[in-house]
Short mmCIF file of C-alpha atoms in Angstrom, two decimals:
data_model
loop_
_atom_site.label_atom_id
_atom_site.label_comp_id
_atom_site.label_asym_id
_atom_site.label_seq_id
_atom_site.Cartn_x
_atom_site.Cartn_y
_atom_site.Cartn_z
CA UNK V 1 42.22 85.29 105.84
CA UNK V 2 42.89 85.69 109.26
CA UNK V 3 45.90 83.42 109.45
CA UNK V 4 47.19 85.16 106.32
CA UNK V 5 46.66 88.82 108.53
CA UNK V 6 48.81 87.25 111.53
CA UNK V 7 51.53 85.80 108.82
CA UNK V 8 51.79 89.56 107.41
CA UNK V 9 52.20 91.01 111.11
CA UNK V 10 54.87 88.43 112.18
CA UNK V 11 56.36 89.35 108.33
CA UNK V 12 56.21 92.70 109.18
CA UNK V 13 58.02 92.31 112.74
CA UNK V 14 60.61 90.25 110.73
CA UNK V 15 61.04 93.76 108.54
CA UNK V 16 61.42 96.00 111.29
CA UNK V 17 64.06 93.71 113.08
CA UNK V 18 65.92 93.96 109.75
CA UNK V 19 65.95 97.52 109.63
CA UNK V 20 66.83 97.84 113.12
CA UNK V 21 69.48 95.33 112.66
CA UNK V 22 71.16 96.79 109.67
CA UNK V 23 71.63 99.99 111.74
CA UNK V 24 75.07 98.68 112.87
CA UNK V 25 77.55 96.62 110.81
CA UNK V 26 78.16 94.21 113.71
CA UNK V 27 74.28 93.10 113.42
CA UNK V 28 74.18 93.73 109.99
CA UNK V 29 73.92 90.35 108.91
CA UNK V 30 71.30 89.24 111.35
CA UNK V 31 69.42 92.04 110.20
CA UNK V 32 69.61 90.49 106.40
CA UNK V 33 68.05 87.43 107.89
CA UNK V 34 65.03 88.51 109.33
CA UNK V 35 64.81 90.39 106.09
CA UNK V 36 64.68 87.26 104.33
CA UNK V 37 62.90 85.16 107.14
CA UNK V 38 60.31 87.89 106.56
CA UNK V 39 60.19 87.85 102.92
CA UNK V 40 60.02 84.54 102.54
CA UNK V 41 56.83 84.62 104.97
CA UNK V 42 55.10 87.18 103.23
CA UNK V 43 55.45 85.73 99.56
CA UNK V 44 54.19 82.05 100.96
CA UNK V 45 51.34 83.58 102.65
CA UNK V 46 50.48 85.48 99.45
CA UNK V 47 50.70 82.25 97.24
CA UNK V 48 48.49 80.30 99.68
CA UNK V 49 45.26 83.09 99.60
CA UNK V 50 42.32 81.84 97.99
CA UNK V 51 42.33 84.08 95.51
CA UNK V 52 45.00 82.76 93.57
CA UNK V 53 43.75 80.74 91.08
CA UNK V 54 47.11 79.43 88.88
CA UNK V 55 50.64 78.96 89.67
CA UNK V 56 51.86 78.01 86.04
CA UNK V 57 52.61 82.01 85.50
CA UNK V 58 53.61 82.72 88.77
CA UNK V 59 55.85 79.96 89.15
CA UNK V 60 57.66 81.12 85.59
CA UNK V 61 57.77 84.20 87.00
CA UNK V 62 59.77 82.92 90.17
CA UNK V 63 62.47 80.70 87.90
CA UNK V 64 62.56 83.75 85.10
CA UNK V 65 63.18 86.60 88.01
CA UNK V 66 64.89 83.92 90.35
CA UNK V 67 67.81 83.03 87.78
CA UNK V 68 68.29 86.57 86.82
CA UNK V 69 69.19 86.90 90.11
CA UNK V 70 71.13 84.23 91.15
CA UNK V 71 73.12 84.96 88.40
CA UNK V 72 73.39 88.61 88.85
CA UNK V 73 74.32 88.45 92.43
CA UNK V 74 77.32 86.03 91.96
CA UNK V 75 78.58 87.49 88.85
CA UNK V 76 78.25 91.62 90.30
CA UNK V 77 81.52 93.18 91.23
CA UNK V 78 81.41 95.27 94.59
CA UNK V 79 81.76 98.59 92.19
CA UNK V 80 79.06 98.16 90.54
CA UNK V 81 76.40 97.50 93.45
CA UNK V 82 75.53 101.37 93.26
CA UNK V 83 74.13 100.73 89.66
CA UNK V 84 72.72 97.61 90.53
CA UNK V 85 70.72 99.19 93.30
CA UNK V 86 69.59 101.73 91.22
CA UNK V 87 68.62 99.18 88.50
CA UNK V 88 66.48 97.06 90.66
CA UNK V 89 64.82 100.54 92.07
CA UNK V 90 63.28 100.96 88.30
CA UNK V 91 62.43 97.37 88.37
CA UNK V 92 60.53 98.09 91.50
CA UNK V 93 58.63 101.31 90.11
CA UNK V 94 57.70 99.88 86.54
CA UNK V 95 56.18 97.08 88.78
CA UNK V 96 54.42 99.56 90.46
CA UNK V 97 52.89 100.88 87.26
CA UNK V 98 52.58 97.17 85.63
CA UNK V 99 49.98 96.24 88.78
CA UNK V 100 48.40 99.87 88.54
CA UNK V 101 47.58 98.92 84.94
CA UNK V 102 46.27 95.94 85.75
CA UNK V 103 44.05 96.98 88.52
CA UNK V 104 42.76 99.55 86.09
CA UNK V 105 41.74 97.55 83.23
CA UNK V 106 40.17 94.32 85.30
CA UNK V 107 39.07 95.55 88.68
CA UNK V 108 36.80 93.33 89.07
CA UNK V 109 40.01 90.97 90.17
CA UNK V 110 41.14 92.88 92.35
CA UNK V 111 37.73 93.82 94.20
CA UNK V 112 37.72 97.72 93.64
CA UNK V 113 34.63 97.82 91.60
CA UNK V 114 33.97 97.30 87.69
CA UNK V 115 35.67 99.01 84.71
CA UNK V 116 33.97 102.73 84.91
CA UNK V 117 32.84 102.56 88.09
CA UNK V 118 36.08 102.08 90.18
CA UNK V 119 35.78 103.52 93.84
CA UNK V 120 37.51 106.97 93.97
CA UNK V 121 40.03 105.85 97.09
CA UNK V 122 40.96 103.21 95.13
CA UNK V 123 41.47 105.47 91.93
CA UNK V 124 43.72 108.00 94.17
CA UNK V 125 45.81 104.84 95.86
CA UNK V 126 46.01 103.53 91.70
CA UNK V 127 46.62 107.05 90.57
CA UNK V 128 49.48 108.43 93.13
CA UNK V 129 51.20 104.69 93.12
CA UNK V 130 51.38 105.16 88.76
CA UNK V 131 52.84 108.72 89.25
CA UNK V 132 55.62 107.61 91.87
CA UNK V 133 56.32 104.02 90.34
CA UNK V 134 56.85 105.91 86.84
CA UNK V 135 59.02 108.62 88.16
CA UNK V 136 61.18 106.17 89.92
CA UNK V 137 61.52 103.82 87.25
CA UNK V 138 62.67 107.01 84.60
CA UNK V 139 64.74 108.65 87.31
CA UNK V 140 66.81 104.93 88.61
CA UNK V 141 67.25 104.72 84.48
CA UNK V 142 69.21 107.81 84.72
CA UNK V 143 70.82 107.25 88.25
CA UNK V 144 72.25 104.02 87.18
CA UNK V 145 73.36 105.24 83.69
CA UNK V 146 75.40 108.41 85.27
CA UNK V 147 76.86 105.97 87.82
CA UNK V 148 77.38 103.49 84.76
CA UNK V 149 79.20 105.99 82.63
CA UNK V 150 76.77 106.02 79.67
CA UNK V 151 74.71 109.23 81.17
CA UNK V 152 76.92 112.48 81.82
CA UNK V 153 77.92 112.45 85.66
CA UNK V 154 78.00 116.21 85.51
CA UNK V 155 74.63 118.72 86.22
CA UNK V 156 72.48 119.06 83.02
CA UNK V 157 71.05 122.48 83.42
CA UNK V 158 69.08 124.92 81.49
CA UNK V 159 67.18 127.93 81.66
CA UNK V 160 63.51 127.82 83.32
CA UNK V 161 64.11 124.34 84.97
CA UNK V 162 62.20 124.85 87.58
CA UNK V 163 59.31 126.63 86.75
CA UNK V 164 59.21 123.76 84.32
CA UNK V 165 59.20 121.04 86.53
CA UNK V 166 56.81 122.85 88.84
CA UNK V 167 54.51 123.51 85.60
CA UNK V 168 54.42 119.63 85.06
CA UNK V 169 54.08 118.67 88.69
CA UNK V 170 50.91 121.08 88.41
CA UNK V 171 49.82 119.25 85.24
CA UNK V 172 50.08 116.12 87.12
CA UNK V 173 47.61 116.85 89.96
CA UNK V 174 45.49 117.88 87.15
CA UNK V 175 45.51 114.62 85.42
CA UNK V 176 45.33 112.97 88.31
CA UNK V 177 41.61 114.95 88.90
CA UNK V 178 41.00 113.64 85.42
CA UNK V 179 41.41 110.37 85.75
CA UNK V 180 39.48 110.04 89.02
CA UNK V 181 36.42 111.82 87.42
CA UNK V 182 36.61 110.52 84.51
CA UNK V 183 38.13 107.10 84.92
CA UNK V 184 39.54 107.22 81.15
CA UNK V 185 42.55 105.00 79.72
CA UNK V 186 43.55 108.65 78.00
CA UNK V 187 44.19 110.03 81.61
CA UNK V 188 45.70 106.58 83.18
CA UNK V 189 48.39 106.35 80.31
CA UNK V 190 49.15 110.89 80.51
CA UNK V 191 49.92 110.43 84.23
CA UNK V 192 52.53 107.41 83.03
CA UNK V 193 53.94 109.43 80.13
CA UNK V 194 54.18 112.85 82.08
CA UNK V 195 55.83 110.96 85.41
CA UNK V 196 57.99 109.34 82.80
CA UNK V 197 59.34 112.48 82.14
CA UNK V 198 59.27 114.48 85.37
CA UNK V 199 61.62 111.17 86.55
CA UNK V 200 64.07 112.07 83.99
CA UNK V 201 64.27 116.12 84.45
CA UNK V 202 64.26 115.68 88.21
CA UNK V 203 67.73 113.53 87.86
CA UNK V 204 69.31 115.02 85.14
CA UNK V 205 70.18 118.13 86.67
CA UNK V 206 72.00 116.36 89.40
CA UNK V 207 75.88 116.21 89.43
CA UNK V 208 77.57 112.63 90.23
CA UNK V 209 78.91 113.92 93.72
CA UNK V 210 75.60 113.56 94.59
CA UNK V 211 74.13 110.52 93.40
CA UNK V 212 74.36 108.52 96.74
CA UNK V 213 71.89 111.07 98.14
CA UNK V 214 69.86 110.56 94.81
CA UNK V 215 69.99 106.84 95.17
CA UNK V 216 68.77 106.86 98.87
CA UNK V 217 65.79 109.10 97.99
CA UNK V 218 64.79 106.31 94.64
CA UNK V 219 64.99 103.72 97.36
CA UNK V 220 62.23 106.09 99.37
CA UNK V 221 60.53 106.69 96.33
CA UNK V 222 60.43 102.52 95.42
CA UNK V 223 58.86 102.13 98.41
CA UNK V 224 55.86 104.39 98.39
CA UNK V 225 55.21 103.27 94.85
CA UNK V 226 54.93 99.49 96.53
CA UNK V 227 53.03 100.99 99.41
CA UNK V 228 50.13 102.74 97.25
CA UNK V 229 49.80 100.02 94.96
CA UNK V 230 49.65 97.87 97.90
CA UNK V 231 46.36 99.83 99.40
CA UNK V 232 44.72 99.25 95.28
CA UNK V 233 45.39 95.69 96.20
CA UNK V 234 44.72 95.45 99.74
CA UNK V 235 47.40 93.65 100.39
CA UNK V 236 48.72 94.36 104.27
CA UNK V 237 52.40 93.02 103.75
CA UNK V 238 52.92 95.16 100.42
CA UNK V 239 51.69 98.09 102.47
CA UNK V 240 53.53 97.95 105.77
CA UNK V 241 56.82 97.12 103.55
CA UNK V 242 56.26 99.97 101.54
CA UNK V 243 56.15 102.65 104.27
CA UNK V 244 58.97 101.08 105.79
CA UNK V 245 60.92 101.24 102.74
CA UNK V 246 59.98 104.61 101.85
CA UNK V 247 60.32 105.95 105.27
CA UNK V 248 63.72 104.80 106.54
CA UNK V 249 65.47 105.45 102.70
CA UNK V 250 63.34 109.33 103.30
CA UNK V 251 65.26 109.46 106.75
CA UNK V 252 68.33 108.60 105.24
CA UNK V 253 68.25 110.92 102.61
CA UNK V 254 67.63 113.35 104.78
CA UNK V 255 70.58 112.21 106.98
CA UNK V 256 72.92 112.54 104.00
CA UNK V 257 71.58 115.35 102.86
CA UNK V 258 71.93 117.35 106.30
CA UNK V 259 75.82 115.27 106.52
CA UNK V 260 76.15 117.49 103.07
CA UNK V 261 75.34 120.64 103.98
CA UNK V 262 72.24 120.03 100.73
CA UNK V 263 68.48 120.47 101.18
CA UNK V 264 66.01 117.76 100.95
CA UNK V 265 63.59 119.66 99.00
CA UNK V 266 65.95 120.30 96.37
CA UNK V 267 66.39 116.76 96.25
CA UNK V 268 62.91 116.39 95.73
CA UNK V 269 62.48 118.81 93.58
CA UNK V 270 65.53 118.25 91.34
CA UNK V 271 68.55 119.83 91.22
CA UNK V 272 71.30 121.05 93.81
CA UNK V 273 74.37 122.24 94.48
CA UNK V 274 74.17 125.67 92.57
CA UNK V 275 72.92 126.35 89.05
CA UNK V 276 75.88 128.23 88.27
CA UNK V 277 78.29 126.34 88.81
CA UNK V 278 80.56 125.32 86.65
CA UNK V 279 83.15 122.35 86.26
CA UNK V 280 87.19 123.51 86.33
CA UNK V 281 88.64 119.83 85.64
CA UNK V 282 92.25 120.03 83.88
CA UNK V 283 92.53 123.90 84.64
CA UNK V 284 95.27 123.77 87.17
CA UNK V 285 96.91 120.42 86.49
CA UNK V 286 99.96 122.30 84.89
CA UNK V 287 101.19 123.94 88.69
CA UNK V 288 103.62 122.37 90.43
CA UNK V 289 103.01 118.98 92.60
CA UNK V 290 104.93 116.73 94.62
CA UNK V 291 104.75 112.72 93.58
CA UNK V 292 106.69 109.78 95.50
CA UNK V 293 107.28 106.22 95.65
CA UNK V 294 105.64 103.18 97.79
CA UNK V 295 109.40 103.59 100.10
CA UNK V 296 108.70 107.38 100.52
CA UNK V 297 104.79 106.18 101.85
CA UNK V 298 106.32 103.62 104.23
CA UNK V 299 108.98 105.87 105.33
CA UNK V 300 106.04 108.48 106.39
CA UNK V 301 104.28 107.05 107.74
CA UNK V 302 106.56 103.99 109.99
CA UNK V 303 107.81 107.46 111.57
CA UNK V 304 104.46 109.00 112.56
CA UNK V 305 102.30 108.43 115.57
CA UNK V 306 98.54 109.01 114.29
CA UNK V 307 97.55 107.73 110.72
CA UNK V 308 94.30 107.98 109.43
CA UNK V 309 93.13 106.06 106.37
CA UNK V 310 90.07 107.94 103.96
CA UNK V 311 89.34 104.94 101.40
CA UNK V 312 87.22 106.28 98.35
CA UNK V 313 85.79 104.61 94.95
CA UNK V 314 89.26 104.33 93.68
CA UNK V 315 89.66 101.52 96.51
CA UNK V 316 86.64 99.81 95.57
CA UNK V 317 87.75 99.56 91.95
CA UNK V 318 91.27 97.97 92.38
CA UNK V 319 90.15 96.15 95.41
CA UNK V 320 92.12 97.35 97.34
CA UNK V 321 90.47 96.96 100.70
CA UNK V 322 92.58 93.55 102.17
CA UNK V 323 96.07 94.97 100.67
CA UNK V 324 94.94 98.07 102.99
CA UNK V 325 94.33 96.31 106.33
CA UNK V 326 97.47 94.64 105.56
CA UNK V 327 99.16 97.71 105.77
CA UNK V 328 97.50 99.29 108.51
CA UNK V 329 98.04 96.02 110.71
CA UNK V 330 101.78 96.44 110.27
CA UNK V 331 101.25 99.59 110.96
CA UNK V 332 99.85 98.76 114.06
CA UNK V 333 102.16 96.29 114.95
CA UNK V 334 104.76 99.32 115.21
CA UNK V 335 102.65 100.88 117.64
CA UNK V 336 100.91 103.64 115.29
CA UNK V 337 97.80 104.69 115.55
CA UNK V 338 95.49 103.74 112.59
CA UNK V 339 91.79 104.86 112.04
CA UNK V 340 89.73 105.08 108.97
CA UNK V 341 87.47 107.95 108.12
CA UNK V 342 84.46 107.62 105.99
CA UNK V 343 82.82 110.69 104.14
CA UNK V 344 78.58 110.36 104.28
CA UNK V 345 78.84 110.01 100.60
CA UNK V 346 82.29 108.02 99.83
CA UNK V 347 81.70 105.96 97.11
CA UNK V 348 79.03 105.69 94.77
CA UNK V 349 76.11 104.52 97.62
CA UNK V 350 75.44 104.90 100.89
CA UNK V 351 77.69 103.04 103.27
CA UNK V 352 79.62 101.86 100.02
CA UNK V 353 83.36 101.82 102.32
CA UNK V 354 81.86 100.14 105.41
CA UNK V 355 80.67 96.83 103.31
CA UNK V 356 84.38 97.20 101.48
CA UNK V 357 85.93 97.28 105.07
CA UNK V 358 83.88 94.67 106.82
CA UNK V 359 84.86 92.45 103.77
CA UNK V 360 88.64 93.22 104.90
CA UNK V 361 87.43 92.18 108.44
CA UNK V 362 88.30 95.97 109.62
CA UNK V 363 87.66 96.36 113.25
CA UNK V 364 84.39 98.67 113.65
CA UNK V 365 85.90 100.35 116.50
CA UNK V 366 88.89 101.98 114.04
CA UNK V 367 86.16 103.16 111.81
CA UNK V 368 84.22 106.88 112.42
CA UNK V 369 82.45 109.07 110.48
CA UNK V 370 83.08 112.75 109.39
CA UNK V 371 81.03 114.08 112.36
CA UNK V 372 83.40 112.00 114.93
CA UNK V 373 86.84 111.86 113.44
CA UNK V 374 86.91 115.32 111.28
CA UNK V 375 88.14 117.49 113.97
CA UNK V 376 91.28 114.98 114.57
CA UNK V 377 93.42 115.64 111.47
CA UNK V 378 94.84 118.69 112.64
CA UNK V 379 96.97 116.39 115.48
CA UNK V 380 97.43 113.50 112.97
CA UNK V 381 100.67 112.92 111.26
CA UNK V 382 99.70 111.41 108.22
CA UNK V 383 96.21 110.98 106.10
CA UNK V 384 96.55 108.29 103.66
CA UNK V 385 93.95 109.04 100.79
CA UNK V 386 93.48 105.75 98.61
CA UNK V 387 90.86 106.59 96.10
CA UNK V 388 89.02 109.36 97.47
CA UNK V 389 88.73 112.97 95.73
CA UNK V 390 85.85 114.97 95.62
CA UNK V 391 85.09 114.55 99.43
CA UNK V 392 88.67 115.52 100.17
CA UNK V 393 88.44 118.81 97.64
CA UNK V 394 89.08 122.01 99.71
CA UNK V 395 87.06 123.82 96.99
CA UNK V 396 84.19 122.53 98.49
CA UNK V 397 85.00 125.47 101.04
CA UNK V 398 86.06 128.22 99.16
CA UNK V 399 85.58 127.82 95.31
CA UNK V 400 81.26 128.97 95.04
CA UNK V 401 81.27 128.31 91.85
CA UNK V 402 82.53 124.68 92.32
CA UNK V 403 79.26 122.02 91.72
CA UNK V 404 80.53 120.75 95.21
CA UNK V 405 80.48 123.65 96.97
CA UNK V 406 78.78 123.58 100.46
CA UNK V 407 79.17 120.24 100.86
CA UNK V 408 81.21 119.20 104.20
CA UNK V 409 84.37 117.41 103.30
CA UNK V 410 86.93 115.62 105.28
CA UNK V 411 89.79 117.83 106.35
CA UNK V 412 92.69 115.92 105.56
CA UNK V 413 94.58 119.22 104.35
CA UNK V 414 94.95 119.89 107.78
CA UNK V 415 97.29 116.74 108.50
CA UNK V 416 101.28 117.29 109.10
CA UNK V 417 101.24 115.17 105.52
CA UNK V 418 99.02 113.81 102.89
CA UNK V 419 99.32 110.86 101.03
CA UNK V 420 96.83 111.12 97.84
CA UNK V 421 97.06 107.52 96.15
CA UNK V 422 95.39 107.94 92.44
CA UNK V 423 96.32 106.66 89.03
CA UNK V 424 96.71 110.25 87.35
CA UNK V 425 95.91 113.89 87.94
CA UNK V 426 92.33 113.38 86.61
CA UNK V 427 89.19 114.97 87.95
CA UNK V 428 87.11 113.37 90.51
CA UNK V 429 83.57 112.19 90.04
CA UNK V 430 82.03 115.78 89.89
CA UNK V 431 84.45 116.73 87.63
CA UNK V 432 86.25 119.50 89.21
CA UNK V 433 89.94 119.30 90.22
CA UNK V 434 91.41 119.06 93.63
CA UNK V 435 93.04 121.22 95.13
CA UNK V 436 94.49 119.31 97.38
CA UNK V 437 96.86 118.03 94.88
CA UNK V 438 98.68 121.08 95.08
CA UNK V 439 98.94 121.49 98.64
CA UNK V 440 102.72 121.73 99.97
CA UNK V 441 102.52 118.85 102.50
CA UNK V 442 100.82 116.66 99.55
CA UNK V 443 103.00 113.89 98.46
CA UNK V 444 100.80 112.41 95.01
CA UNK V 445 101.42 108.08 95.04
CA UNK V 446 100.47 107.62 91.42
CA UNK V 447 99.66 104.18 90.78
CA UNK V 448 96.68 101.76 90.79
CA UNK V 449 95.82 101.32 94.71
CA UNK V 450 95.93 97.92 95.57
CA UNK V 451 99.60 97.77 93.97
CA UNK V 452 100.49 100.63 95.70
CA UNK V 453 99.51 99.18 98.76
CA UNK V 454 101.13 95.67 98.09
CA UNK V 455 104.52 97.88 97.89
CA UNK V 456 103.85 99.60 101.02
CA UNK V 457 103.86 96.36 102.70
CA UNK V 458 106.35 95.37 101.04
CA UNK V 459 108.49 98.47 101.91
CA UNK V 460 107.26 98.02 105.65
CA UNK V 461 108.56 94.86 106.05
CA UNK V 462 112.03 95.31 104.80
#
């Protein structure tokens, strides 16, 4: 048992140096591979404890859980990583809840006592890991089904939310008292039902501009789930992981939420970005716009200084990403100036357009966030908008009755000229309109991205 303590420190150093390492995309990969070194340590000292007594299931378990993921992970397309994330967050949760039941109904196994006479730490650590396991298994459901399409991307509101969810959160703490007293399967299997529920009325009301700060915070929540059921089983490696899961995707959150102009306890809580507001897609897509061609983009910008790229989901869909450097290396090669900005919450995930970028081996030194590169499109000459909408929408600044308003969005309106590539005049993800559109130094590229950027370059070279 000691050995197995020193394996779970040096996997738990392994962790840390994978957090600190993902910090930065140039160490980024490292950073996967003392995430992995450190995994892999942790699961072979867990199989080689005494206390396991057959590897026929477990073993199963690996080539069952194993393939699915193999399979998964070669066959995913870089769009769909956001619902994949949030996918394997409700895997993570109902595992949570799976090894809460367990430890409930044969304690004896897991040395917390007998059935009825369970210690009452253990029956708190059981109780609060149930609770968030459940609400983050319910809540990823409906994270990765508005992401997926099949859920509603905008706000579901209705009267009394609120008071309702802070009626149930009351209930909980009540059942919670219940089941520690009383130690009944009646209160175990309430405090599953009723976190079932609060997972899905905390996410509902949230509006798909926000989901990347709604994913971060289900990462947080996956990992105190892991790290409460990890004190019920005394397992050090399970713990540790847990807090360092749940803290750094908290600190995130936070980060994105403060990068949004959003508050975390509204996060928490469920629900932000106004309760009246109210989604104007379609209403101005009769005024006026201007719309060019792939020689009118080239022209532009081949006669400008400064251009700065702001890649979006539309990008990640078409792929788009190589055909872009492409274009911004001839660019470059003509002695313009070419940067990329990236919005806190471009995408569908946090960090979505870096991993797209490093894919197109983009130098990390032409990419900057919103903080660093926002105050800089009032001297460019061009913004180039491939994909991007809602974190581009002036309404976000003026319109309070937008679903976006408040949040901080890249200023590209302020550029000598816009370049807004996008299939059609549809709404962005939040489902209002952008204004931008309209704009009178706005030239709208309709077309799917990565063609439109294969003509640029084609354009440029000629």
């Amino acid at each position: 048992m000691e050995l197995a303590g020193y394996a779970y420190l040096i996997a738990a150093v392994c962790f840390i140096m994978a957090l600190r390492g993902l910090s930065h995309p140039e160490t980024a990969r490292n950073g996967n591979r003392y995430g992995m070194i450190g995994m892999a340590i942790a699961v072979v000292t867990t199989l080689l404890m005494p206390n396991v007594l057959s590897y026929e299931l477990i073993i199963v378990g690996i080539l069952i859980g194993g393939t699915i993921g193999t399979f998964t992970a070669r066959k995913i397309e870089m769009t769909a990583l956001p619902q994949l994330v949030a996918a394997f967050h409700s895997l993570v949760g109902l595992a949570a809840v799976f090894v809460a039941g367990a430890a409930f109904y044969a304690p004896e196994a897991y040395g917390i006592g007998v059935a009825g006479a369970i210690g009452t730490g253990s029956l708190i650590e059981m109780a609060l890991g149930t609770a968030i396991g459940a609400v983050t298994f319910t809540g990823s459901i409906i994270a990765w089904g508005k992401l997926q399409g099949v859920v509603t991307s905008k706000p579901l509101m209705f009267p009394g939310q609120h008071p309702l969810n802070a009626a149930l959160g009351l209930l909980l703490v009540a059942l919670v008292v219940w089941f520690c007293i009383d130690q009944t399967p009646t209160a175990f299997w309430a405090i599953v039902l009723l976190s079932f529920a609060i997972g899905i009325l905390l996410i509902v009301p949230i509006g798909g501009a926000d989901m990347p700060v709604v994913v971060s915070m289900l990462n947080s929540y996956s990992g105190w789930a892991a790290c409460g059921i990890g004190f019920t089983l005394a397992n050090t490696a399970l713990i540790v992981t847990g807090a360092l899961v749940g803290a750094s995707g908290a600190i995130l959150s936070y980060i994105m939420c403060k990068g949004m102009n959003r508050s975390i306890f509204n996060v928490i809580l469920g629900g932000f970005g106004g309760e009246t507001a109210t989604a104007t897609a379609g209403v101005e897509e009769d005024r006026p716009i201007k719309s060019g061609a792939a020689a009118d983009a080239a022209f532009m910008m081949k006669n400008a200084d400064t251009v700065i790229v702001v890649p979006g989901y539309g990008m990640a869909v078409a792929q788009a990403q190589h055909a872009l450097r492409e274009m911004a290396d001839l660019l470059k090669a003509e002695g313009i100036e070419v940067r990329y900005a990236i919005h806190p919450v471009a995408g569908r995930m946090p960090g979505h357009m870096n991993v797209l970028l490093a894919e197109a081996n983009v130098p990390y030194d032409e990419v900057f966030e919103l903080e660093d590169i926002n105050r800089d499109f009032s001297s460019t000459d061009v913004a180039f908008v491939i994909g991007a909408n809602d974190v581009t929408n002036p309404a976000a600044k003026t319109d309070k009755a937008s679903p976006i308003y408040g949040m901080p969005i890249l200023d590209v309106e302020d550029s000598g000229q816009v370049l807004f590539v996008k299939r059609s005049m549809a709404s962005g993800y939040a489902g209002v309109q952008n204004e931008l559109f309209f704009r009178d130094n706005t030239t709208m590229l309709f077309d799917d991205a990565k063609k439109m950027c294969e003509d640029i370059v084609k354009a440029l070279g000629h």
